XYZ file of C-alpha atoms in Angstrom:
762
model
C 0.000 0.000 0.000
C 2.430 2.711 -1.198
C -0.190 5.470 -0.901
C -0.740 4.640 2.758
C 2.996 4.408 3.415
C 3.540 7.825 1.874
C 0.778 9.426 3.988
C 2.177 7.897 7.161
C 5.701 9.065 6.356
C 4.462 12.585 5.627
C 2.788 12.695 9.032
C 5.986 11.537 10.760
C 7.963 14.234 8.933
C 5.472 16.901 10.044
C 5.374 15.799 13.674
C 8.992 14.724 14.218
C 11.205 16.106 11.469
C 14.682 15.334 12.797
C 13.713 15.763 16.446
C 14.050 13.119 19.124
C 10.891 11.094 19.581
C 9.163 12.008 22.838
C 6.016 10.730 24.536
C 4.122 13.910 23.623
C 4.617 13.144 19.921
C 2.680 9.865 20.033
C -0.746 11.462 20.364
C -0.050 13.564 17.256
C 0.615 10.537 15.036
C -3.059 10.004 14.231
C -2.642 8.456 10.795
C 0.156 6.137 11.856
C -2.025 4.994 14.741
C -4.899 4.343 12.300
C -2.518 2.261 10.171
C -1.673 0.119 13.193
C -5.334 -0.266 14.114
C -6.184 -1.315 10.551
C -3.333 -3.830 10.557
C -4.707 -5.335 13.753
C -8.159 -5.460 12.188
C -7.179 -7.104 8.890
C -4.599 -9.518 10.337
C -4.451 -9.401 14.107
C -2.185 -11.687 16.156
C -5.149 -13.402 17.826
C -7.444 -15.613 15.798
C -10.278 -16.033 18.286
C -11.381 -15.940 21.919
C -13.975 -17.968 23.768
C -17.013 -17.099 25.893
C -19.498 -19.049 27.961
C -22.978 -18.287 29.296
C -23.591 -17.892 33.013
C -27.234 -18.844 32.472
C -29.337 -20.227 29.666
C -29.493 -17.537 27.015
C -31.105 -17.140 23.605
C -28.627 -15.359 21.322
C -30.001 -13.281 18.471
C -33.385 -14.834 18.967
C -32.051 -18.060 17.375
C -29.356 -19.837 19.322
C -29.996 -21.339 22.753
C -26.822 -21.417 24.861
C -26.584 -23.305 28.156
C -24.222 -22.721 31.082
C -20.937 -24.429 30.376
C -21.283 -24.187 26.589
C -18.160 -22.722 25.043
C -18.646 -20.184 22.244
C -15.615 -19.599 20.045
C -15.631 -16.043 18.688
C -13.765 -15.654 15.363
C -11.953 -12.319 15.215
C -11.278 -12.776 11.497
C -15.020 -13.040 10.927
C -15.781 -10.094 13.178
C -13.106 -7.858 11.687
C -14.077 -8.736 8.101
C -17.855 -8.590 8.460
C -19.027 -6.744 5.341
C -22.200 -5.574 7.126
C -20.025 -3.712 9.613
C -17.006 -2.736 7.536
C -18.542 -2.532 4.031
C -17.799 -4.242 0.717
C -14.138 -3.231 1.023
C -13.699 -5.059 4.334
C -10.803 -7.092 2.901
C -8.908 -3.988 1.783
C -6.376 -2.119 3.926
C -7.880 1.344 4.542
C -6.638 3.153 7.680
C -9.115 5.966 7.074
C -11.932 3.771 8.405
C -10.280 3.837 11.856
C -9.344 7.511 11.887
C -10.923 10.442 13.715
C -14.724 10.468 13.914
C -15.057 7.138 12.139
C -13.068 5.521 14.946
C -15.169 7.228 17.580
C -18.399 6.144 15.894
C -17.601 2.450 15.669
C -20.239 0.186 17.245
C -19.312 -1.265 20.616
C -17.318 -4.510 20.487
C -16.601 -4.219 16.754
C -12.773 -4.023 17.134
C -11.280 -6.633 19.447
C -7.709 -7.481 18.334
C -6.494 -7.793 21.931
C -9.256 -10.150 23.031
C -12.091 -9.334 25.397
C -12.903 -8.995 29.055
C -10.604 -10.018 31.889
C -8.777 -12.438 29.572
C -7.830 -9.637 27.156
C -4.161 -8.701 26.730
C -3.035 -6.905 29.892
C -0.124 -5.275 28.034
C -2.332 -3.625 25.438
C -1.487 -0.031 26.388
C 2.257 -0.649 26.361
C 2.054 -2.628 23.118
C 0.137 0.141 21.350
C 2.691 2.771 22.430
C 5.597 0.526 21.487
C 4.188 -0.182 18.008
C 3.537 3.507 17.403
C 7.050 4.520 18.515
C 8.813 1.829 16.459
C 6.869 2.556 13.288
C 7.485 6.303 13.677
C 11.246 5.790 14.152
C 11.477 3.532 11.097
C 9.547 5.944 8.886
C 11.520 8.922 10.213
C 14.882 7.471 9.154
C 14.289 4.819 6.486
C 12.496 4.066 3.242
C 11.172 0.536 3.801
C 10.122 -1.774 0.993
C 9.294 -5.421 0.534
C 12.375 -7.548 -0.076
C 10.230 -9.515 -2.527
C 7.672 -7.182 -4.205
C 5.662 -10.169 -5.430
C 5.353 -11.754 -1.964
C 1.934 -13.229 -1.220
C 0.851 -13.312 2.389
C 1.319 -16.680 4.089
C 0.298 -17.065 7.705
C 2.064 -19.150 10.337
C 0.651 -19.701 13.770
C 2.820 -20.273 16.836
C 1.939 -18.469 20.026
C 0.331 -15.832 17.833
C -0.472 -15.319 14.145
C 2.285 -13.806 12.022
C 3.376 -13.591 8.346
C 5.605 -16.448 7.195
C 8.710 -15.678 5.138
C 7.985 -11.956 4.891
C 11.091 -9.743 4.797
C 11.648 -5.994 4.591
C 14.658 -4.101 3.313
C 15.329 -0.492 4.276
C 17.427 2.347 2.898
C 18.367 5.436 4.903
C 16.462 8.482 3.705
C 18.513 11.362 2.210
C 19.914 13.658 4.888
C 19.075 11.360 7.813
C 21.768 10.525 10.351
C 21.884 6.941 11.708
C 20.548 7.958 15.134
C 17.756 10.271 13.958
C 14.879 10.321 16.433
C 16.782 8.594 19.249
C 17.581 10.169 22.641
C 21.045 11.678 22.940
C 21.470 12.349 19.247
C 23.565 15.313 18.121
C 21.637 18.179 16.579
C 21.234 17.837 12.839
C 22.537 21.409 12.433
C 25.859 20.699 14.176
C 29.079 20.853 12.156
C 29.850 17.165 12.861
C 26.498 16.012 11.544
C 26.720 18.266 8.518
C 30.200 16.923 7.739
C 28.937 13.334 8.093
C 26.010 14.004 5.798
C 28.264 15.673 3.240
C 30.449 12.561 3.179
C 27.507 10.278 2.375
C 27.079 9.264 -1.284
C 24.611 11.510 -3.042
C 23.681 8.884 -5.577
C 22.537 5.310 -5.781
C 25.537 4.810 -8.096
C 28.513 3.287 -6.296
C 31.030 3.638 -9.152
C 33.016 6.795 -9.798
C 33.451 8.835 -12.992
C 31.260 8.834 -16.066
C 28.161 6.976 -15.044
C 24.571 6.159 -15.819
C 21.868 4.912 -13.476
C 19.212 2.630 -14.948
C 15.926 2.451 -13.060
C 13.245 -0.020 -14.103
C 9.888 -1.411 -13.159
C 9.023 -4.920 -14.269
C 6.705 -7.806 -13.470
C 7.077 -10.111 -16.464
C 10.797 -9.404 -17.053
C 10.805 -7.508 -20.376
C 11.716 -4.080 -18.958
C 14.207 -5.669 -16.585
C 15.894 -7.362 -19.579
C 16.099 -4.000 -21.361
C 17.666 -2.411 -18.264
C 20.203 -5.230 -17.978
C 21.056 -4.875 -21.677
C 22.052 -1.242 -21.087
C 24.093 -2.193 -18.034
C 25.922 -5.066 -19.761
C 26.883 -2.881 -22.764
C 27.627 0.389 -20.921
C 31.361 -0.306 -20.505
C 31.764 -0.600 -24.294
C 30.613 3.027 -24.499
C 32.942 4.222 -21.713
C 30.315 4.308 -18.982
C 30.007 2.956 -15.480
C 26.497 1.766 -14.745
C 24.210 0.476 -12.073
C 20.714 -0.968 -12.320
C 18.068 -0.554 -9.628
C 14.302 -0.827 -9.357
C 12.276 2.374 -9.475
C 11.187 1.850 -5.876
C 14.861 2.080 -4.837
C 14.842 5.690 -6.075
C 11.852 6.779 -4.004
C 12.732 10.116 -2.392
C 16.336 9.654 -3.587
C 16.703 10.540 -7.279
C 20.364 11.488 -7.900
C 21.412 14.542 -9.884
C 25.099 13.649 -10.356
C 24.551 11.286 -13.324
C 22.016 10.815 -16.126
C 19.123 8.488 -15.347
C 17.503 6.053 -17.747
C 14.011 4.925 -16.705
C 12.346 1.887 -18.255
C 8.765 1.236 -17.278
C 5.770 -0.794 -18.426
C 2.125 0.017 -17.885
C -0.047 -2.874 -16.721
C -3.615 -1.799 -17.504
C -2.639 1.697 -16.368
C -0.902 0.528 -13.190
C 2.826 0.452 -12.324
C 4.895 -2.689 -11.897
C 5.076 -4.186 -8.392
C 8.591 -2.778 -7.881
C 7.600 0.716 -9.043
C 4.451 1.390 -7.003
C 6.183 3.358 -4.230
C 8.087 5.523 -6.703
C 5.001 6.346 -8.760
C 2.989 7.175 -5.622
C 5.771 9.455 -4.393
C 5.875 11.216 -7.779
C 2.124 11.767 -7.773
C 2.249 13.248 -4.275
C 5.079 15.695 -5.110
C 4.395 16.524 -8.774
C 3.544 20.145 -7.864
C 6.895 20.704 -6.106
C 8.762 22.410 -8.953
C 12.190 22.232 -7.292
C 12.072 18.658 -5.969
C 14.194 17.310 -8.855
C 16.200 20.372 -9.757
C 19.399 19.259 -11.505
C 18.140 15.766 -12.380
C 18.711 14.641 -15.987
C 16.636 11.742 -17.242
C 14.992 9.909 -20.122
C 12.141 7.413 -20.226
C 11.400 4.324 -22.311
C 7.886 2.967 -21.950
C 6.344 -0.361 -22.893
C 2.602 -0.859 -23.279
C -0.161 -2.766 -25.018
C -2.251 -0.788 -27.516
C -5.209 -3.140 -27.004
C -5.755 -1.311 -23.699
C -6.166 2.033 -25.444
C -7.478 3.985 -22.449
C -4.401 3.203 -20.330
C -1.795 2.743 -23.095
C 1.620 3.954 -21.788
C -0.077 5.697 -18.850
C 2.673 4.982 -16.320
C 5.783 5.912 -18.394
C 4.000 9.082 -19.499
C 3.048 9.884 -15.906
C 6.671 9.402 -14.793
C 7.943 11.622 -17.601
C 5.414 14.398 -16.974
C 5.752 14.321 -13.187
C 9.547 14.498 -13.222
C 9.393 17.423 -15.639
C 6.950 19.228 -13.360
C 9.313 18.627 -10.446
C 12.227 20.399 -12.171
C 14.027 17.497 -13.842
C 15.229 17.888 -17.436
C 15.323 15.313 -20.215
C 18.678 14.692 -21.901
C 17.137 12.412 -24.558
C 13.656 12.015 -26.007
C 11.102 9.615 -24.541
C 10.713 6.286 -26.315
C 7.471 4.310 -26.422
C 6.942 0.764 -27.684
C 3.875 -1.370 -28.338
C 4.147 -5.091 -27.564
C 1.593 -5.739 -30.303
C 3.845 -4.210 -32.962
C 7.629 -3.983 -33.364
C 8.741 -3.963 -29.717
C 12.359 -4.918 -30.438
C 12.705 -2.552 -33.393
C 11.390 0.400 -31.381
C 13.774 -0.487 -28.552
C 16.829 -0.820 -30.837
C 16.123 2.501 -32.580
C 15.739 4.312 -29.264
C 18.781 2.578 -27.751
C 21.096 3.646 -30.600
C 20.305 7.298 -29.955
C 20.534 6.788 -26.185
C 24.189 5.703 -26.387
C 25.021 8.873 -28.337
C 23.174 11.045 -25.819
C 24.843 9.366 -22.820
C 28.337 9.740 -24.284
C 27.612 13.385 -25.133
C 26.203 14.219 -21.671
C 29.249 12.625 -20.024
C 31.760 14.234 -22.436
C 33.037 10.855 -23.652
C 35.012 10.924 -26.913
C 36.866 7.585 -26.678
C 36.294 4.845 -29.255
C 33.357 2.524 -28.727
C 34.495 -0.885 -27.553
C 33.510 -4.066 -29.342
C 33.274 -7.628 -28.096
C 32.302 -10.988 -29.527
C 30.019 -13.471 -27.908
C 31.608 -16.843 -27.175
C 29.357 -19.893 -26.999
C 30.034 -22.843 -24.712
C 27.820 -25.922 -24.452
C 27.530 -27.532 -21.064
C 24.981 -29.519 -19.184
C 23.078 -27.403 -16.701
C 20.576 -28.071 -13.987
C 16.978 -27.004 -14.474
C 16.524 -23.295 -14.107
C 14.835 -22.590 -10.824
C 13.737 -19.003 -11.300
C 11.736 -17.052 -13.836
C 11.161 -13.277 -13.720
C 12.451 -13.263 -10.144
C 10.099 -15.959 -8.898
C 11.203 -19.145 -7.197
C 10.286 -22.232 -9.216
C 9.301 -25.572 -7.722
C 8.059 -28.841 -9.148
C 4.363 -29.463 -9.473
C 2.881 -32.756 -10.626
C 0.453 -33.238 -13.492
C -2.662 -34.895 -12.108
C -4.635 -35.014 -15.359
C -4.467 -33.569 -18.866
C -7.524 -34.104 -21.064
C -8.891 -32.682 -24.301
C -12.185 -30.843 -23.865
C -12.723 -29.534 -27.416
C -11.447 -30.617 -30.852
C -10.119 -28.649 -33.797
C -13.322 -28.726 -35.869
C -14.344 -25.108 -35.164
C -11.252 -23.617 -33.543
C -8.071 -24.503 -31.685
C -7.987 -27.681 -29.608
C -8.734 -26.958 -25.971
C -7.374 -28.939 -23.043
C -7.892 -29.019 -19.300
C -4.898 -29.767 -17.061
C -4.777 -30.262 -13.304
C -1.509 -29.658 -11.466
C -0.751 -30.542 -7.870
C 1.112 -27.533 -6.557
C 4.417 -27.886 -4.676
C 4.200 -28.048 -0.876
C 3.732 -24.650 0.709
C 2.482 -23.031 -2.451
C -1.191 -21.984 -1.774
C 16.627 -18.634 -19.970
C 15.533 -19.634 -22.860
C 15.467 -17.554 -26.091
C 12.647 -16.253 -28.206
C 12.832 -17.876 -31.654
C 9.438 -16.798 -33.031
C 9.726 -13.016 -32.556
C 9.629 -11.036 -35.840
C 13.075 -9.889 -36.937
C 13.721 -6.196 -36.368
C 14.917 -3.872 -39.137
C 18.341 -3.677 -37.505
C 18.610 -7.439 -37.284
C 17.800 -7.782 -40.994
C 20.387 -5.088 -41.772
C 22.919 -7.155 -39.800
C 22.101 -10.211 -41.928
C 22.962 -8.159 -45.034
C 26.536 -7.843 -43.752
C 26.907 -11.643 -43.775
C 25.424 -12.244 -47.236
C 27.591 -13.790 -49.981
C 25.809 -12.410 -53.075
C 24.322 -9.095 -54.154
C 20.884 -10.525 -55.010
C 20.303 -11.735 -51.458
C 21.567 -8.447 -50.082
C 19.054 -6.491 -52.178
C 16.169 -8.743 -51.186
C 16.986 -8.341 -47.489
C 17.440 -4.586 -47.873
C 13.949 -4.413 -49.396
C 12.544 -6.338 -46.430
C 13.945 -3.878 -43.898
C 12.926 -0.740 -45.823
C 10.449 1.445 -43.943
C 7.854 1.103 -46.708
C 7.813 -2.715 -46.797
C 8.910 -3.843 -43.325
C 5.479 -3.620 -41.616
C 3.629 -5.694 -44.222
C 6.357 -8.171 -45.251
C 7.940 -8.832 -41.858
C 5.814 -7.689 -38.923
C 2.414 -8.845 -40.186
C 3.872 -12.188 -41.349
C 5.719 -12.781 -38.070
C 8.918 -13.258 -40.139
C 11.573 -14.346 -37.625
C 15.369 -14.465 -37.833
C 15.182 -18.240 -38.093
C 12.716 -17.976 -40.992
C 15.032 -15.538 -42.793
C 18.052 -17.804 -42.370
C 16.046 -20.709 -43.788
C 14.809 -18.657 -46.764
C 18.191 -17.019 -47.445
C 20.795 -19.808 -47.037
C 23.506 -17.633 -48.628
C 23.470 -15.566 -45.462
C 26.257 -17.097 -43.327
C 25.465 -15.640 -39.914
C 27.788 -17.083 -37.225
C 25.953 -18.978 -34.514
C 27.283 -16.777 -31.656
C 26.097 -13.685 -33.555
C 22.679 -15.314 -34.021
C 22.354 -16.043 -30.321
C 23.442 -12.512 -29.453
C 20.584 -11.135 -31.573
C 17.919 -13.156 -29.797
C 16.022 -11.721 -26.863
C 15.333 -13.643 -23.647
C 12.117 -15.601 -23.798
C 9.297 -13.517 -22.374
C 6.944 -15.050 -19.855
C 3.268 -15.749 -20.457
C 0.580 -16.566 -17.957
C -2.296 -18.983 -17.675
C -5.330 -18.141 -15.611
C -6.227 -20.821 -13.110
C -9.625 -22.315 -13.822
C -10.353 -23.780 -10.400
C -10.971 -22.792 -6.802
C -8.726 -23.889 -3.962
C -11.859 -24.143 -1.828
C -13.175 -26.972 -3.990
C -9.915 -28.924 -4.263
C -9.369 -28.698 -0.514
C -12.867 -29.985 0.203
C -12.781 -32.800 -2.359
C -13.238 -36.186 -0.602
C -10.998 -37.791 -3.261
C -8.193 -35.449 -2.249
C -7.223 -37.412 0.881
C -3.882 -35.606 1.283
C -5.608 -32.236 1.073
C -3.176 -31.227 -1.704
C -3.471 -27.819 -3.338
C -4.602 -28.632 -6.878
C -4.989 -26.019 -9.602
C -6.312 -26.442 -13.120
C -5.650 -24.479 -16.294
C -7.666 -24.285 -19.496
C -5.620 -23.666 -22.622
C -5.795 -23.604 -26.434
C -3.236 -25.565 -28.455
C -1.774 -23.161 -30.978
C -0.875 -24.915 -34.221
C -1.238 -24.138 -37.927
C 0.449 -22.745 -41.049
C 3.035 -20.093 -40.220
C 2.213 -16.578 -41.391
C 5.760 -16.308 -42.777
C 4.788 -18.873 -45.447
C 7.121 -21.229 -47.372
C 5.108 -24.239 -46.097
C 6.303 -23.686 -42.546
C 4.205 -24.777 -39.599
C 3.674 -22.786 -36.435
C 3.400 -24.557 -33.125
C 3.065 -22.655 -29.887
C 5.876 -23.908 -27.698
C 4.137 -23.826 -24.345
C 0.722 -25.105 -25.381
C 2.141 -27.980 -27.440
C 4.603 -28.861 -24.693
C 1.894 -28.898 -22.073
C -0.381 -30.948 -24.338
C 2.236 -33.715 -24.357
C 2.443 -34.063 -20.589
C 0.803 -37.035 -18.912
C -0.207 -37.935 -15.384
C 2.797 -37.981 -13.054
C 5.009 -35.713 -15.167
C 6.733 -32.905 -13.289
C 6.269 -29.309 -14.316
C 8.137 -26.398 -12.742
C 5.689 -23.780 -11.568
C 4.874 -20.952 -9.233
C 1.794 -18.944 -8.377
C 1.566 -15.211 -9.009
C -1.212 -13.014 -7.666
C -3.498 -11.274 -10.077
C -5.028 -7.800 -10.076
C -6.506 -7.686 -6.584
C -9.792 -6.331 -7.923
C -10.342 -9.416 -10.103
C -11.872 -11.417 -7.281
C -15.364 -12.251 -6.190
C -16.912 -9.472 -4.065
C -16.330 -9.785 -0.323
C -20.100 -9.764 0.105
C -21.395 -12.966 -1.544
C -24.808 -11.348 -2.001
C -23.370 -8.814 -4.483
C -24.616 -9.669 -8.004
C -21.973 -10.541 -10.593
C -22.022 -10.631 -14.387
C -19.295 -12.793 -15.958
C -18.444 -12.464 -19.666
C -16.032 -14.814 -21.433
C -15.298 -16.557 -24.727
C -13.447 -19.806 -25.412
C -10.697 -20.592 -22.926
C -11.349 -17.177 -21.381
C -13.860 -19.043 -19.243
C -10.926 -20.127 -17.025
C -11.206 -17.545 -14.212
C -14.998 -17.631 -14.403
C -14.969 -21.387 -13.793
C -12.877 -20.672 -10.712
C -15.429 -18.123 -9.523
C -18.325 -20.540 -10.028
C -16.463 -23.353 -8.240
C -15.905 -21.026 -5.311
C -19.589 -20.122 -5.136
C -20.498 -23.825 -5.315
C -18.048 -24.602 -2.500
C -19.544 -21.836 -0.341
C -23.049 -23.169 -0.953
C -21.950 -26.721 -0.131
C -20.173 -25.646 3.055
C -23.348 -23.923 4.249
C -25.446 -26.992 3.511
C -27.607 -25.010 1.111
C -28.845 -25.957 -2.324
C -28.505 -22.391 -3.526
C -32.176 -21.505 -3.101
C -32.223 -20.260 0.452
C -28.691 -19.009 0.819
C -27.673 -15.378 0.436
C -25.706 -15.756 -2.788
C -26.278 -12.844 -5.125
C -27.343 -13.382 -8.715
C -24.577 -14.643 -11.005
C -24.905 -14.633 -14.796
C -22.321 -16.161 -17.144
C -22.375 -15.005 -20.780
C -20.195 -17.529 -22.594
C -19.215 -17.168 -26.254
C -18.735 -20.419 -28.199
C -18.730 -21.318 -31.898
C -20.676 -24.586 -31.850
C -23.134 -25.891 -29.279
C -21.747 -29.447 -29.566
C -18.098 -29.034 -30.516
C -16.677 -26.305 -28.268
C -19.203 -25.645 -25.504
C -16.543 -26.617 -22.971
C -17.456 -27.581 -19.410
C -21.103 -27.819 -20.548
C -21.934 -30.640 -18.112
C -20.419 -28.861 -15.125
C -22.100 -25.590 -16.021
C -25.519 -27.258 -16.305
C -25.043 -28.921 -12.921
C -24.109 -25.633 -11.284
C -27.087 -23.985 -12.946
C -29.394 -26.634 -11.468
C -27.888 -25.855 -8.055
C -28.736 -22.185 -8.714
C -25.101 -21.193 -8.253
C -24.957 -19.554 -11.707
C -27.244 -18.744 -14.633
C -25.440 -19.839 -17.821
C -26.311 -17.955 -20.994
C -24.225 -19.205 -23.941
C -24.008 -17.445 -27.303
C -23.155 -19.670 -30.297
C -21.719 -17.809 -33.290
C -21.556 -20.682 -35.862
C -24.081 -23.366 -34.907
C -26.719 -23.014 -32.238
C -29.059 -25.686 -30.832
C -32.274 -26.335 -32.795
C -34.728 -23.480 -32.305
C -32.049 -20.929 -31.367
C -30.394 -18.282 -33.519
C -26.642 -17.878 -33.871
C -25.385 -14.751 -32.146
C -22.461 -13.169 -30.386
C -22.100 -12.392 -26.703
C -22.944 -8.646 -26.986
C -26.188 -9.549 -28.795
C -27.194 -11.881 -25.955
C -26.303 -9.238 -23.382
C -28.451 -6.599 -25.078
C -31.431 -8.974 -25.169
C -31.278 -9.065 -21.367
C -30.896 -5.301 -20.948
C -33.799 -4.759 -18.542
C -32.629 -7.513 -16.210
C -29.092 -6.131 -16.332
C -30.277 -2.607 -15.556
C -31.831 -3.983 -12.375
C -28.614 -5.810 -11.474
C -26.504 -2.722 -12.183
C -28.747 -0.671 -9.908
C -28.102 -3.261 -7.179
C -24.345 -2.832 -7.465
C -23.508 -5.728 -9.778
C -19.833 -6.234 -10.624
C -18.820 -7.096 -14.218
C -15.939 -9.499 -14.936
C -14.585 -9.905 -18.491
C -11.943 -12.338 -19.771
C -11.141 -12.330 -23.469
C -9.509 -10.404 -26.286
C -9.105 -6.729 -25.395
C -9.612 -5.670 -29.009
C -12.726 -7.820 -29.507
C -14.678 -9.159 -26.550
C -13.651 -6.525 -23.996
C -14.265 -3.698 -26.458
C -17.647 -4.952 -27.671
C -18.749 -5.750 -24.122
C -17.863 -2.255 -22.946
C -19.840 -0.769 -25.814
C -23.020 -2.759 -25.144
C -22.880 -2.230 -21.366
C -22.516 1.523 -21.831
C -25.386 1.487 -24.333
C -27.659 -0.255 -21.832
C -26.647 2.140 -19.036
C -27.192 5.232 -21.196
C -30.642 4.008 -22.270
C -31.529 3.621 -18.605
C -30.030 7.044 -17.808
C -31.049 9.215 -20.795
C -29.981 12.448 -19.141
C -26.399 11.210 -18.794
C -23.489 11.632 -21.206
C -20.993 9.077 -22.509
C -18.285 10.308 -20.141
C -20.544 9.421 -17.232
C -21.108 5.976 -18.749
C -17.338 5.529 -19.029
C -16.913 6.507 -15.387
C -19.661 4.096 -14.305
C -18.176 1.207 -16.269
C -14.752 1.864 -14.767
C -16.165 1.374 -11.276
C -17.988 -1.908 -11.939
C -15.874 -3.733 -14.536
C -12.768 -5.843 -14.001
C -11.060 -7.136 -17.135
C -8.506 -9.856 -17.748
C -6.751 -10.325 -21.110
C -7.508 -13.654 -22.702
C -4.780 -16.271 -23.050
C -2.183 -14.792 -20.737
C 0.631 -17.327 -20.838
C 4.079 -18.222 -19.549
C 6.178 -21.353 -19.249
C 9.677 -22.753 -18.935
C 10.550 -25.055 -21.719
C 13.819 -26.713 -20.729
C 11.752 -29.283 -18.980
C 8.609 -27.286 -19.089
C 7.065 -24.902 -16.736
C 3.583 -23.814 -16.106
C 3.225 -20.913 -13.776
C -0.141 -21.078 -12.210
C -2.266 -18.207 -11.159
C -4.001 -19.128 -7.957
C -7.771 -18.973 -7.783
C -8.290 -16.055 -10.056
C -4.547 -15.708 -10.564
C -2.047 -16.804 -13.218
C 0.131 -19.752 -14.197
C 3.317 -18.746 -15.988
C 5.228 -20.875 -18.457
C 8.079 -20.176 -20.870
C 6.844 -20.220 -24.449
C 7.452 -19.065 -27.999
C 3.874 -18.082 -28.735
C 3.730 -15.119 -31.083
C 2.208 -11.782 -30.198
C -1.048 -12.365 -32.097
C -1.915 -15.245 -29.821
C -1.226 -13.475 -26.553
């Protein structure tokens, strides 16, 4: 929660500054105190306490309790009761326990220290101690998660605490080691000023002509770009250091040029850039905050998400400019759906010139050759910074054939205990890579043909659109004698893809056939295979999907679980209506949602009729009612249990008596019912192509809303849709292919695996 951290640190700076912490300061740290209270509410150290009745009592007009009966009171249930805390009860929001809202809480609604005479007798001391320690840490240090992708795991000993969670801290600029502690020397003294002057003013450790590369990255692409600059910097006469953007929070150096590389994930920063972006947003009006800083930005985005395309790199660029920083080189922007590598190489060539110029370097540019050694290596254990472990394939079955679309399969993987480099061969060749091939050609005819391919006028249609790779070019132009080391050096690291998990952990844990109570996750995936767009009778086979399709029961697959967008989860209040929209294998996360609702109904002993589950509608796009209506049997069973209302739309062949149609058509037919659901706070979940399903769904939902609100304008419809819709791209993939990896996304999360699937299929 970088926004919360920033607010708390601002309060500490206002109350303490560099002064010694005294008792009188504690009562002024209102927001920090609210943060502690909210922490105790969301994840307190005590799980429950017990009560008993002194006499026979009827509780709530329903439950008869006799003397001697023990009643176990769940604090997790109390502190996450949506009727008390609202639909956002599972979110960390200190504001709900601040000022008047704290004073107005119902009696007995916040009990993290227990209750009555058995409550914690050291509560007062503990609260003061927590407040003092947090204030001292925030006064002196910038804390951050050692692992930005850490998912909370709980261990219970004497109390409840996070398992394996680690923090790393960096001293804030201008702070002495003993800031805030009794007996410290005044920060204005000559000794302190001399000590501060001797501290490094930059994150860069090396001396001389330098460059600092800051990046944000989840999937690894921007990190790979940052590392490419660092590994080649010495050839251009530069010292370099690479750090995450979060490392530069409140500490952006002005003694060397800074290169920033950032993606934009649906308009949000990478996990290791959230603090930095929040800090920028909070200080963007301070025009002198970055005086003297020289920087440039390279941004990566996906044009399918047009409303948030390049939002974060542009925000970084604009905010730093507003804060007094100056660019030394123009901003570069790349689209992963087009020529990502070409855009990067063009921008990088100019960057080296700008860096050498800004550092006054006139020496010759160094050159080096890649040497290739072949040796047996152990299986890679990490991908994109995540620890990999072995999962076991439980089942792998075909659920739809190739008659009306790609083959679809369903795979179950038993996750490793405790879990609740390859190169990209199929990427289109860049213009610079083709120009390099020209240098190794043996005849003029081949040279001319390759030069035509990389010309600005023909490159988009003859290379990009056809997915014409380096390997394809070498096959089609055998007179080009490119050395193998040079070929490898031109390839980019294999990018990760993700698979959405299509199951609920609640169901696998409660399955009577799962005697070991193993965590089992399933994925639903298309097998990508067909004629290659580059032609010449080549075949295209998606590496990950075809690899996974060949696995059988008992095979090992290296995997890890990565959390998804936290908003792409079922509402905390199960009575909130939901509308799920999917097509093809995009049903994966929706199947997980429905399984979870079915598990909740089963655990309550209800058949779905009398329980307080809100309405749930699934609009599911298929081609053929017999050939690719996947999970049809399961969906019908869940519909009979009144867990979900399934409304398929068949575009090629519908059942007798029904018309063929697309999902938006089916949605519009139900407009009056949907208006009622929207008015009752329904949430919309979409999983599918951003350029097709997500776009058409947004259009029809806005149309329905505007018809129901004729006095409103389209901007208002956009704002409404933004508050109720959560979207997932279809076919997010990743996998390791040395011995295969699927990276699972838990519940409504993702499974990653290393693949060579081309951009069109992502």
